[in-house]
Tab-separated table of C-alpha atoms in Angstrom:
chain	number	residue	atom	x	y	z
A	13	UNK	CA	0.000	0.000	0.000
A	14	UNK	CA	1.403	3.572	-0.878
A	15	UNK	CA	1.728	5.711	1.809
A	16	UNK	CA	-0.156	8.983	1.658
A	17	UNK	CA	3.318	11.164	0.400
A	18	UNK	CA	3.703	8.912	-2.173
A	19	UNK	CA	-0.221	9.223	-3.573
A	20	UNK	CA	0.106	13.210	-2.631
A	21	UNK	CA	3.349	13.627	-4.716
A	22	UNK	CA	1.925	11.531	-7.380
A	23	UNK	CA	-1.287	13.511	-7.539
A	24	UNK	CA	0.939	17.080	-7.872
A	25	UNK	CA	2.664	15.204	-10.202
A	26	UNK	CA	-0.622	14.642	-12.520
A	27	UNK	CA	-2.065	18.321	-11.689
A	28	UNK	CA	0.897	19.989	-12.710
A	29	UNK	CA	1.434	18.049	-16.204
A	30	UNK	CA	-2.363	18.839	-16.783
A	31	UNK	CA	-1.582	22.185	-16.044
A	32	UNK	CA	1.863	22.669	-17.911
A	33	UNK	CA	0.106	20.874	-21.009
A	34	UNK	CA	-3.003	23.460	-20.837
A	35	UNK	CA	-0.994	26.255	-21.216
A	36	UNK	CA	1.353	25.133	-23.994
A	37	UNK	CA	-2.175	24.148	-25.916
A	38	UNK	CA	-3.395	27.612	-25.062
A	39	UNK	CA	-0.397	29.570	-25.954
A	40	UNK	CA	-0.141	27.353	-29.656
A	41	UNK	CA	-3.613	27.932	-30.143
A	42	UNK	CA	-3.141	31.832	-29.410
A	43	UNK	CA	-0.176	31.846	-32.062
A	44	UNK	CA	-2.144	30.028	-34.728
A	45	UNK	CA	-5.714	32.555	-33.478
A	46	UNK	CA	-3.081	35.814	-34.248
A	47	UNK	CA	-1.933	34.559	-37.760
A	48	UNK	CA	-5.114	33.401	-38.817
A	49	UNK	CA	-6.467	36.739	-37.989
A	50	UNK	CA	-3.127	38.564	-39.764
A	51	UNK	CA	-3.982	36.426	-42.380
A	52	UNK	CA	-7.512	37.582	-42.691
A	53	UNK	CA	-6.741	41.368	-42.282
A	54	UNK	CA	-3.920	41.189	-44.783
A	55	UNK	CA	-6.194	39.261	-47.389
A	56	UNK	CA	-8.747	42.482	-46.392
A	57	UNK	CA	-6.049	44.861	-47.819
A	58	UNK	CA	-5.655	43.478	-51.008
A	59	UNK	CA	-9.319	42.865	-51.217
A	60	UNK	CA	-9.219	46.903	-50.981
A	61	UNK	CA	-6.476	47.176	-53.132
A	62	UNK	CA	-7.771	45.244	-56.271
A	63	UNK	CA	-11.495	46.012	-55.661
A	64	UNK	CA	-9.946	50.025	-56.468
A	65	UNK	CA	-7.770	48.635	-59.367
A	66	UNK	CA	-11.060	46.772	-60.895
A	67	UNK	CA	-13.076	50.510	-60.450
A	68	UNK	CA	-10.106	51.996	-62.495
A	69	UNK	CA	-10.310	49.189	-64.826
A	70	UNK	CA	-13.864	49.572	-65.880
A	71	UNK	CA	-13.642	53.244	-66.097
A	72	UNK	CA	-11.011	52.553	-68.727
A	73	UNK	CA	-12.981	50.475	-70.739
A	74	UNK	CA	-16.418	52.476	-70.428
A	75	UNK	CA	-17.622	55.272	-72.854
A	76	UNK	CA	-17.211	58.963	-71.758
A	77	UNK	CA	-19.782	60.036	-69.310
A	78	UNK	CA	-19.806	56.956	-67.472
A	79	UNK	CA	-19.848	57.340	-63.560
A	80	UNK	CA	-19.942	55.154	-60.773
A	81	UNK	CA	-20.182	55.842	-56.729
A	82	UNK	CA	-18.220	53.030	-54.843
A	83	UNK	CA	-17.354	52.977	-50.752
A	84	UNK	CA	-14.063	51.775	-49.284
A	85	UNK	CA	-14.366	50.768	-45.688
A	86	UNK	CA	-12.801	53.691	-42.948
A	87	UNK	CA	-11.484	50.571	-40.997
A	88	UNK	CA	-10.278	46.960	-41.606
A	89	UNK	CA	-10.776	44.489	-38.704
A	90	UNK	CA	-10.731	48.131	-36.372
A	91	UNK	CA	-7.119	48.852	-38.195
A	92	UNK	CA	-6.722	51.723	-39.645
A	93	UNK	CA	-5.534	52.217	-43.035
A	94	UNK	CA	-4.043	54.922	-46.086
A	95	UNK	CA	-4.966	54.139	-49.642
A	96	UNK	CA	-3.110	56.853	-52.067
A	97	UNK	CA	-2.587	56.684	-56.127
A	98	UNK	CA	0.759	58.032	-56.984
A	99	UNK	CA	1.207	57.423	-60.552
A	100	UNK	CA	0.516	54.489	-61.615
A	101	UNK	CA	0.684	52.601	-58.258
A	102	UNK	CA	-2.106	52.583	-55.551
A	103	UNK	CA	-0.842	51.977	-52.075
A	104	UNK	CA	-2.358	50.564	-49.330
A	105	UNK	CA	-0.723	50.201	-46.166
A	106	UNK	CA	-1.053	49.396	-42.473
A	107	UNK	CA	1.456	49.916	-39.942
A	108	UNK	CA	3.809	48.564	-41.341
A	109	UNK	CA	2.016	46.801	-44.131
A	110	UNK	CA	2.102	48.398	-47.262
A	111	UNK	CA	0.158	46.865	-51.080
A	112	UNK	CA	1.478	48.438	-54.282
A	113	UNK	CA	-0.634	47.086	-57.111
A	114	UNK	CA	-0.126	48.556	-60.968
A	115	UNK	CA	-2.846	50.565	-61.904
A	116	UNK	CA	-3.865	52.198	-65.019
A	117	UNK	CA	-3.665	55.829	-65.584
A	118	UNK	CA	-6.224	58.032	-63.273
A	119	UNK	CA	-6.361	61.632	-61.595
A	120	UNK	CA	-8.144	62.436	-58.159
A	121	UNK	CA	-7.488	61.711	-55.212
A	122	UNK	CA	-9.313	58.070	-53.305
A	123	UNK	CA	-10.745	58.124	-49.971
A	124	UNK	CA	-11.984	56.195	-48.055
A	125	UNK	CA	-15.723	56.061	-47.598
A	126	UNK	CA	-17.861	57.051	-50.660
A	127	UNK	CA	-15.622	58.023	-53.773
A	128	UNK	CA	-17.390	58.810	-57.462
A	129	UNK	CA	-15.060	57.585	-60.586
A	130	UNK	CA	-16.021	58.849	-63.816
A	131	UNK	CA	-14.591	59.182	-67.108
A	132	UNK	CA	-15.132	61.763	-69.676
A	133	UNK	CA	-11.602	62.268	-71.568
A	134	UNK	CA	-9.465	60.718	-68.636
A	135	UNK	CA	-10.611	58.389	-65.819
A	136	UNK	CA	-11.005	60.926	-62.553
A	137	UNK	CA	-11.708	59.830	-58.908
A	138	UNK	CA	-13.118	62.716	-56.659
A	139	UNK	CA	-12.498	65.169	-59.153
């Protein structure tokens, strides 16, 4: 028969491994909840990115006096976020996250919220 320090240490023993293997789980799973949610804010901003570019791109191909209203979020996931058009390149970027697509040529300036694209000679945003 085992004499009660034995079953005590053995029982401490089994508490602590429980308790040691709970946290390792809940640290992993914490890991793998923060890149899945990087993942999904990142896949946000190039959702952004290309749903601008596509705007652009059927400006382009429309007749003149086409015009369209179209809304980019003011917040992604509660991030903030810049989206600028600098040549031919729109940016968006995060912290330290930044998305350069190619883009075709357009004037104006892109918000976010409500922006109007139209196209009468040259493709404008907010202009």
């Amino acid at each position: 028969m085992k004499n009660s320090g034995q079953v005590s240490f053995e029982f401490f023993f089994v508490v602590a491994t429980v308790v040691v293997l709970t946290i390792v789980i809940a640290a992993l799973a914490g890991d793998r909840l923060n890149e899945l949610k990087s993942r999904q804010i990142n896949t946000r901003f190039t959702d952004i990115a290309y749903a601008v570019k596509s705007e652009i791109d059927i400006a382009h191909s429309m007749a003149p006096g086409y015009m369209r209203d179209f809304e980019l979020p003011d917040s992604v996931e509660g991030d903030n976020y810049s989206v600028v058009i600098t040549g031919n390149s729109l940016t968006v970027s995060s912290g330290s996250k930044e998305y350069i697509i190619s883009i075709q040529p357009v004037s104006g300036e892109i918000n976010k919220g409500w922006n109007t694209i139209r196209k009468d000679d040259t493709v404008v945003i907010n202009g």
